[in-house]
Structure formats: C-alpha cells, structure tokens
Amino acid sequence: AIANALKNKLMVIINFHHYEEIFQNPAAHKLRFLTMWSQVARRYAHLSDSVIFEPLNEPNDKLTAELWNQYLSDARDTIRNSNPDKTILVGIAEWGGIGGLNKLVLPQDTNLILTVHYYNPFTFTHQGADWVSGSDAWLGTGWYNTEAERNQVVNEFEAVRNFAITHNIPVNVGEFGAYSKAPMDSRVRWTNFCSRYFEECG
C-alpha cells in the first residue's frame, strides 16, 4: 500500500490507530507502544520524505493530556534513534480536536507538523452516528453557510493559527468531515467552506 501510494505521488502517514488498550491503561502499554515505534521506524527509515510518522491517533480517556505530552516526547526520541530527519506528525490529546490544544507541550524538535481533527458543529457532523449516543435526535440538522456559521469555524481555528505562529509549526488538518446521514446539500456547503478556508490558512 505504501509503495503504491508513493508511486502515485501521494504523501503517506503511518500512524497507530485505534490503540484502545493504551487509552485504558497507559502505564501497562507504554513500553509496548515505544517498542512498536522502534520497530516501525527502523522498518521504514529508508523511505523518502513523502512518508511521515504520526505516533498515535486521537489520544483520549486515561491517556490524559499531561501523560500524552510525556509519551509523545518519548515516542519522538524513539523515532529519532533511527530517523533523525523524518517528519513527525503531532496529534492532540482529548480526541485530537482543538479543545486540547492549549494543553499540548511540543517536544524539542525542528521537524514537526501539528495535526488537528475538526468535526464542528458536532451535532451537524455526527448526526445519526451509531457510535454517538443520542445522535439520532440531531437528524435533519443543516449547515447553511451563514455568516454566523462561517465565523464559528474561523473563530475556532484562531487558536490553531495562533499556536502555529507562536511555535513556528505547520498545520495539517488530518481529519474533517460530516457523517453520511447529514443532509447532502449541507455536507457539500460545510465541506466546501472548510476546505477553502483551510487552503487560505495555508
């Protein structure tokens, strides 16, 4: 899959996704987490700069923001043992959203990219999602591209823009979207606005 993506001139992010055990019992899985990254980093060390590493998707639950800062720093050190120059994508605790950004402490490193996940307004993007309790009550929620709706997105991303400037770090919006049960016309409006806005932000 990686070779095929590179052949087609795509960027590749290798990350650990759905590592539920570490969210429930971080201390019991820290050594395993770092050992796996040692193996993965060595295996893909020869690949081009088009391949980047993201230590963990959406840290949450008992892997608190404070713990995540430690685990992230240790993962960075582990990766650097075999990949001194590989770009590392830094995720945010508390499910990867903007809300946890003010608790993130970046490791000392000059080759990091901040990755942010964006699903707001949540009652719009997650209406009818079977993994979100009570979300059927939101069915039919629209997004109409009003000034107030656009301003909500822009205002929420102000924290991201300020963080990027303060820390001189590029930003990747690694995930954003609206679930398929949201009205299609609203999904088109929301996705188009977010995409163009993220492009404007660089």
mmCIF file with all atom_site columns, N, CA, C and O in Angstrom, residues 129-160:
data_model
loop_
_atom_site.group_PDB
_atom_site.id
_atom_site.type_symbol
_atom_site.label_atom_id
_atom_site.label_alt_id
_atom_site.label_comp_id
_atom_site.label_asym_id
_atom_site.label_entity_id
_atom_site.label_seq_id
_atom_site.pdbx_PDB_ins_code
_atom_site.Cartn_x
_atom_site.Cartn_y
_atom_site.Cartn_z
_atom_site.occupancy
_atom_site.B_iso_or_equiv
_atom_site.pdbx_formal_charge
_atom_site.auth_seq_id
_atom_site.auth_comp_id
_atom_site.auth_asym_id
_atom_site.auth_atom_id
_atom_site.pdbx_PDB_model_num
ATOM 1   N N  . ALA A 1 129 ? -24.930 9.193  13.905 1.00 0.00 ? 129 ALA A N  1
ATOM 2   C CA . ALA A 1 129 ? -23.766 8.287  14.001 1.00 0.00 ? 129 ALA A CA 1
ATOM 3   C C  . ALA A 1 129 ? -24.030 7.244  15.084 1.00 0.00 ? 129 ALA A C  1
ATOM 4   O O  . ALA A 1 129 ? -24.283 7.598  16.240 1.00 0.00 ? 129 ALA A O  1
ATOM 5   N N  . ASP A 1 130 ? -23.970 5.964  14.736 1.00 0.00 ? 130 ASP A N  1
ATOM 6   C CA . ASP A 1 130 ? -24.363 4.923  15.692 1.00 0.00 ? 130 ASP A CA 1
ATOM 7   C C  . ASP A 1 130 ? -23.401 4.791  16.858 1.00 0.00 ? 130 ASP A C  1
ATOM 8   O O  . ASP A 1 130 ? -23.722 4.171  17.861 1.00 0.00 ? 130 ASP A O  1
ATOM 9   N N  . TRP A 1 131 ? -22.197 5.388  16.756 1.00 0.00 ? 131 TRP A N  1
ATOM 10  C CA . TRP A 1 131 ? -21.246 5.310  17.864 1.00 0.00 ? 131 TRP A CA 1
ATOM 11  C C  . TRP A 1 131 ? -21.370 6.507  18.820 1.00 0.00 ? 131 TRP A C  1
ATOM 12  O O  . TRP A 1 131 ? -20.637 6.602  19.789 1.00 0.00 ? 131 TRP A O  1
ATOM 13  N N  . VAL A 1 132 ? -22.324 7.425  18.531 1.00 0.00 ? 132 VAL A N  1
ATOM 14  C CA . VAL A 1 132 ? -22.539 8.590  19.390 1.00 0.00 ? 132 VAL A CA 1
ATOM 15  C C  . VAL A 1 132 ? -23.941 8.502  19.979 1.00 0.00 ? 132 VAL A C  1
ATOM 16  O O  . VAL A 1 132 ? -24.934 8.633  19.266 1.00 0.00 ? 132 VAL A O  1
ATOM 17  N N  . SER A 1 133 ? -24.013 8.279  21.286 1.00 0.00 ? 133 SER A N  1
ATOM 18  C CA . SER A 1 133 ? -25.292 8.113  21.967 1.00 0.00 ? 133 SER A CA 1
ATOM 19  C C  . SER A 1 133 ? -26.153 9.363  21.818 1.00 0.00 ? 133 SER A C  1
ATOM 20  O O  . SER A 1 133 ? -25.685 10.488 22.026 1.00 0.00 ? 133 SER A O  1
ATOM 21  N N  . GLY A 1 134 ? -27.408 9.153  21.424 1.00 0.00 ? 134 GLY A N  1
ATOM 22  C CA . GLY A 1 134 ? -28.357 10.258 21.309 1.00 0.00 ? 134 GLY A CA 1
ATOM 23  C C  . GLY A 1 134 ? -28.288 11.046 20.024 1.00 0.00 ? 134 GLY A C  1
ATOM 24  O O  . GLY A 1 134 ? -29.026 12.021 19.847 1.00 0.00 ? 134 GLY A O  1
ATOM 25  N N  . SER A 1 135 ? -27.417 10.632 19.103 1.00 0.00 ? 135 SER A N  1
ATOM 26  C CA . SER A 1 135 ? -27.208 11.441 17.894 1.00 0.00 ? 135 SER A CA 1
ATOM 27  C C  . SER A 1 135 ? -28.378 11.375 16.913 1.00 0.00 ? 135 SER A C  1
ATOM 28  O O  . SER A 1 135 ? -28.473 12.220 16.023 1.00 0.00 ? 135 SER A O  1
ATOM 29  N N  . ASP A 1 136 ? -29.286 10.407 17.077 1.00 0.00 ? 136 ASP A N  1
ATOM 30  C CA . ASP A 1 136 ? -30.458 10.376 16.199 1.00 0.00 ? 136 ASP A CA 1
ATOM 31  C C  . ASP A 1 136 ? -31.344 11.603 16.412 1.00 0.00 ? 136 ASP A C  1
ATOM 32  O O  . ASP A 1 136 ? -32.085 12.010 15.508 1.00 0.00 ? 136 ASP A O  1
ATOM 33  N N  . ALA A 1 137 ? -31.244 12.201 17.598 1.00 0.00 ? 137 ALA A N  1
ATOM 34  C CA . ALA A 1 137 ? -32.048 13.397 17.878 1.00 0.00 ? 137 ALA A CA 1
ATOM 35  C C  . ALA A 1 137 ? -31.602 14.578 17.028 1.00 0.00 ? 137 ALA A C  1
ATOM 36  O O  . ALA A 1 137 ? -32.336 15.559 16.883 1.00 0.00 ? 137 ALA A O  1
ATOM 37  N N  . TRP A 1 138 ? -30.411 14.499 16.460 1.00 0.00 ? 138 TRP A N  1
ATOM 38  C CA . TRP A 1 138 ? -29.872 15.611 15.662 1.00 0.00 ? 138 TRP A CA 1
ATOM 39  C C  . TRP A 1 138 ? -30.176 15.451 14.169 1.00 0.00 ? 138 TRP A C  1
ATOM 40  O O  . TRP A 1 138 ? -29.811 16.322 13.374 1.00 0.00 ? 138 TRP A O  1
ATOM 41  N N  . LEU A 1 139 ? -30.802 14.341 13.776 1.00 0.00 ? 139 LEU A N  1
ATOM 42  C CA . LEU A 1 139 ? -31.060 14.095 12.354 1.00 0.00 ? 139 LEU A CA 1
ATOM 43  C C  . LEU A 1 139 ? -31.830 15.258 11.742 1.00 0.00 ? 139 LEU A C  1
ATOM 44  O O  . LEU A 1 139 ? -32.769 15.778 12.333 1.00 0.00 ? 139 LEU A O  1
ATOM 45  N N  . GLY A 1 140 ? -31.381 15.663 10.557 1.00 0.00 ? 140 GLY A N  1
ATOM 46  C CA . GLY A 1 140 ? -32.008 16.779 9.862  1.00 0.00 ? 140 GLY A CA 1
ATOM 47  C C  . GLY A 1 140 ? -31.323 18.109 10.111 1.00 0.00 ? 140 GLY A C  1
ATOM 48  O O  . GLY A 1 140 ? -31.704 19.129 9.513  1.00 0.00 ? 140 GLY A O  1
ATOM 49  N N  . THR A 1 141 ? -30.319 18.130 10.978 1.00 0.00 ? 141 THR A N  1
ATOM 50  C CA . THR A 1 141 ? -29.590 19.374 11.250 1.00 0.00 ? 141 THR A CA 1
ATOM 51  C C  . THR A 1 141 ? -28.852 19.823 9.994  1.00 0.00 ? 141 THR A C  1
ATOM 52  O O  . THR A 1 141 ? -28.104 19.049 9.394  1.00 0.00 ? 141 THR A O  1
ATOM 53  N N  . GLY A 1 142 ? -29.062 21.054 9.601  1.00 0.00 ? 142 GLY A N  1
ATOM 54  C CA . GLY A 1 142 ? -28.425 21.576 8.395  1.00 0.00 ? 142 GLY A CA 1
ATOM 55  C C  . GLY A 1 142 ? -27.265 22.510 8.702  1.00 0.00 ? 142 GLY A C  1
ATOM 56  O O  . GLY A 1 142 ? -27.058 22.925 9.852  1.00 0.00 ? 142 GLY A O  1
ATOM 57  N N  . TRP A 1 143 ? -26.514 22.812 7.675  1.00 0.00 ? 143 TRP A N  1
ATOM 58  C CA . TRP A 1 143 ? -25.452 23.834 7.741  1.00 0.00 ? 143 TRP A CA 1
ATOM 59  C C  . TRP A 1 143 ? -25.620 24.669 6.472  1.00 0.00 ? 143 TRP A C  1
ATOM 60  O O  . TRP A 1 143 ? -25.497 24.160 5.359  1.00 0.00 ? 143 TRP A O  1
ATOM 61  N N  . TYR A 1 144 ? -25.902 25.968 6.651  1.00 0.00 ? 144 TYR A N  1
ATOM 62  C CA . TYR A 1 144 ? -26.411 26.774 5.543  1.00 0.00 ? 144 TYR A CA 1
ATOM 63  C C  . TYR A 1 144 ? -25.430 27.823 5.022  1.00 0.00 ? 144 TYR A C  1
ATOM 64  O O  . TYR A 1 144 ? -25.800 28.654 4.214  1.00 0.00 ? 144 TYR A O  1
ATOM 65  N N  . ASN A 1 145 ? -24.196 27.787 5.508  1.00 0.00 ? 145 ASN A N  1
ATOM 66  C CA . ASN A 1 145 ? -23.172 28.719 5.051  1.00 0.00 ? 145 ASN A CA 1
ATOM 67  C C  . ASN A 1 145 ? -23.524 30.163 5.397  1.00 0.00 ? 145 ASN A C  1
ATOM 68  O O  . ASN A 1 145 ? -23.242 31.089 4.642  1.00 0.00 ? 145 ASN A O  1
ATOM 69  N N  . THR A 1 146 ? -24.158 30.356 6.562  1.00 0.00 ? 146 THR A N  1
ATOM 70  C CA . THR A 1 146 ? -24.457 31.707 7.013  1.00 0.00 ? 146 THR A CA 1
ATOM 71  C C  . THR A 1 146 ? -23.182 32.349 7.557  1.00 0.00 ? 146 THR A C  1
ATOM 72  O O  . THR A 1 146 ? -22.191 31.672 7.852  1.00 0.00 ? 146 THR A O  1
ATOM 73  N N  . GLU A 1 147 ? -23.215 33.647 7.717  1.00 0.00 ? 147 GLU A N  1
ATOM 74  C CA . GLU A 1 147 ? -22.048 34.350 8.269  1.00 0.00 ? 147 GLU A CA 1
ATOM 75  C C  . GLU A 1 147 ? -21.714 33.832 9.663  1.00 0.00 ? 147 GLU A C  1
ATOM 76  O O  . GLU A 1 147 ? -20.546 33.635 10.009 1.00 0.00 ? 147 GLU A O  1
ATOM 77  N N  . ALA A 1 148 ? -22.743 33.611 10.478 1.00 0.00 ? 148 ALA A N  1
ATOM 78  C CA . ALA A 1 148 ? -22.516 33.112 11.838 1.00 0.00 ? 148 ALA A CA 1
ATOM 79  C C  . ALA A 1 148 ? -21.878 31.724 11.816 1.00 0.00 ? 148 ALA A C  1
ATOM 80  O O  . ALA A 1 148 ? -20.974 31.437 12.617 1.00 0.00 ? 148 ALA A O  1
ATOM 81  N N  . GLU A 1 149 ? -22.333 30.854 10.908 1.00 0.00 ? 149 GLU A N  1
ATOM 82  C CA . GLU A 1 149 ? -21.763 29.505 10.811 1.00 0.00 ? 149 GLU A CA 1
ATOM 83  C C  . GLU A 1 149 ? -20.313 29.556 10.339 1.00 0.00 ? 149 GLU A C  1
ATOM 84  O O  . GLU A 1 149 ? -19.455 28.840 10.866 1.00 0.00 ? 149 GLU A O  1
ATOM 85  N N  . ARG A 1 150 ? -20.039 30.394 9.366  1.00 0.00 ? 150 ARG A N  1
ATOM 86  C CA . ARG A 1 150 ? -18.663 30.529 8.884  1.00 0.00 ? 150 ARG A CA 1
ATOM 87  C C  . ARG A 1 150 ? -17.761 31.093 9.982  1.00 0.00 ? 150 ARG A C  1
ATOM 88  O O  . ARG A 1 150 ? -16.632 30.636 10.176 1.00 0.00 ? 150 ARG A O  1
ATOM 89  N N  . ASN A 1 151 ? -18.271 32.083 10.708 1.00 0.00 ? 151 ASN A N  1
ATOM 90  C CA . ASN A 1 151 ? -17.483 32.694 11.775 1.00 0.00 ? 151 ASN A CA 1
ATOM 91  C C  . ASN A 1 151 ? -17.151 31.696 12.878 1.00 0.00 ? 151 ASN A C  1
ATOM 92  O O  . ASN A 1 151 ? -16.093 31.793 13.506 1.00 0.00 ? 151 ASN A O  1
ATOM 93  N N  . GLN A 1 152 ? -18.055 30.743 13.125 1.00 0.00 ? 152 GLN A N  1
ATOM 94  C CA . GLN A 1 152 ? -17.776 29.736 14.147 1.00 0.00 ? 152 GLN A CA 1
ATOM 95  C C  . GLN A 1 152 ? -16.518 28.947 13.778 1.00 0.00 ? 152 GLN A C  1
ATOM 96  O O  . GLN A 1 152 ? -15.632 28.740 14.614 1.00 0.00 ? 152 GLN A O  1
ATOM 97  N N  . VAL A 1 153 ? -16.436 28.524 12.516 1.00 0.00 ? 153 VAL A N  1
ATOM 98  C CA . VAL A 1 153 ? -15.261 27.775 12.066 1.00 0.00 ? 153 VAL A CA 1
ATOM 99  C C  . VAL A 1 153 ? -14.005 28.641 12.180 1.00 0.00 ? 153 VAL A C  1
ATOM 100 O O  . VAL A 1 153 ? -12.988 28.227 12.747 1.00 0.00 ? 153 VAL A O  1
ATOM 101 N N  . VAL A 1 154 ? -14.080 29.850 11.666 1.00 0.00 ? 154 VAL A N  1
ATOM 102 C CA . VAL A 1 154 ? -12.920 30.747 11.669 1.00 0.00 ? 154 VAL A CA 1
ATOM 103 C C  . VAL A 1 154 ? -12.469 31.050 13.097 1.00 0.00 ? 154 VAL A C  1
ATOM 104 O O  . VAL A 1 154 ? -11.274 31.009 13.414 1.00 0.00 ? 154 VAL A O  1
ATOM 105 N N  . ASN A 1 155 ? -13.430 31.334 13.976 1.00 0.00 ? 155 ASN A N  1
ATOM 106 C CA . ASN A 1 155 ? -13.093 31.673 15.361 1.00 0.00 ? 155 ASN A CA 1
ATOM 107 C C  . ASN A 1 155 ? -12.479 30.492 16.086 1.00 0.00 ? 155 ASN A C  1
ATOM 108 O O  . ASN A 1 155 ? -11.539 30.664 16.880 1.00 0.00 ? 155 ASN A O  1
ATOM 109 N N  . GLU A 1 156 ? -12.987 29.292 15.839 1.00 0.00 ? 156 GLU A N  1
ATOM 110 C CA . GLU A 1 156 ? -12.412 28.112 16.495 1.00 0.00 ? 156 GLU A CA 1
ATOM 111 C C  . GLU A 1 156 ? -10.983 27.855 16.021 1.00 0.00 ? 156 GLU A C  1
ATOM 112 O O  . GLU A 1 156 ? -10.134 27.429 16.800 1.00 0.00 ? 156 GLU A O  1
ATOM 113 N N  . PHE A 1 157 ? -10.712 28.132 14.766 1.00 0.00 ? 157 PHE A N  1
ATOM 114 C CA . PHE A 1 157 ? -9.373  27.891 14.228 1.00 0.00 ? 157 PHE A CA 1
ATOM 115 C C  . PHE A 1 157 ? -8.380  29.000 14.579 1.00 0.00 ? 157 PHE A C  1
ATOM 116 O O  . PHE A 1 157 ? -7.183  28.859 14.314 1.00 0.00 ? 157 PHE A O  1
ATOM 117 N N  . GLU A 1 158 ? -8.866  30.067 15.188 1.00 0.00 ? 158 GLU A N  1
ATOM 118 C CA . GLU A 1 158 ? -7.949  31.120 15.607 1.00 0.00 ? 158 GLU A CA 1
ATOM 119 C C  . GLU A 1 158 ? -6.912  30.581 16.588 1.00 0.00 ? 158 GLU A C  1
ATOM 120 O O  . GLU A 1 158 ? -5.738  30.954 16.540 1.00 0.00 ? 158 GLU A O  1
ATOM 121 N N  . ALA A 1 159 ? -7.346  29.677 17.465 1.00 0.00 ? 159 ALA A N  1
ATOM 122 C CA . ALA A 1 159 ? -6.413  29.071 18.424 1.00 0.00 ? 159 ALA A CA 1
ATOM 123 C C  . ALA A 1 159 ? -5.335  28.273 17.702 1.00 0.00 ? 159 ALA A C  1
ATOM 124 O O  . ALA A 1 159 ? -4.159  28.290 18.098 1.00 0.00 ? 159 ALA A O  1
ATOM 125 N N  . VAL A 1 160 ? -5.713  27.583 16.635 1.00 0.00 ? 160 VAL A N  1
ATOM 126 C CA . VAL A 1 160 ? -4.749  26.793 15.861 1.00 0.00 ? 160 VAL A CA 1
ATOM 127 C C  . VAL A 1 160 ? -3.762  27.717 15.161 1.00 0.00 ? 160 VAL A C  1
ATOM 128 O O  . VAL A 1 160 ? -2.541  27.482 15.177 1.00 0.00 ? 160 VAL A O  1
#
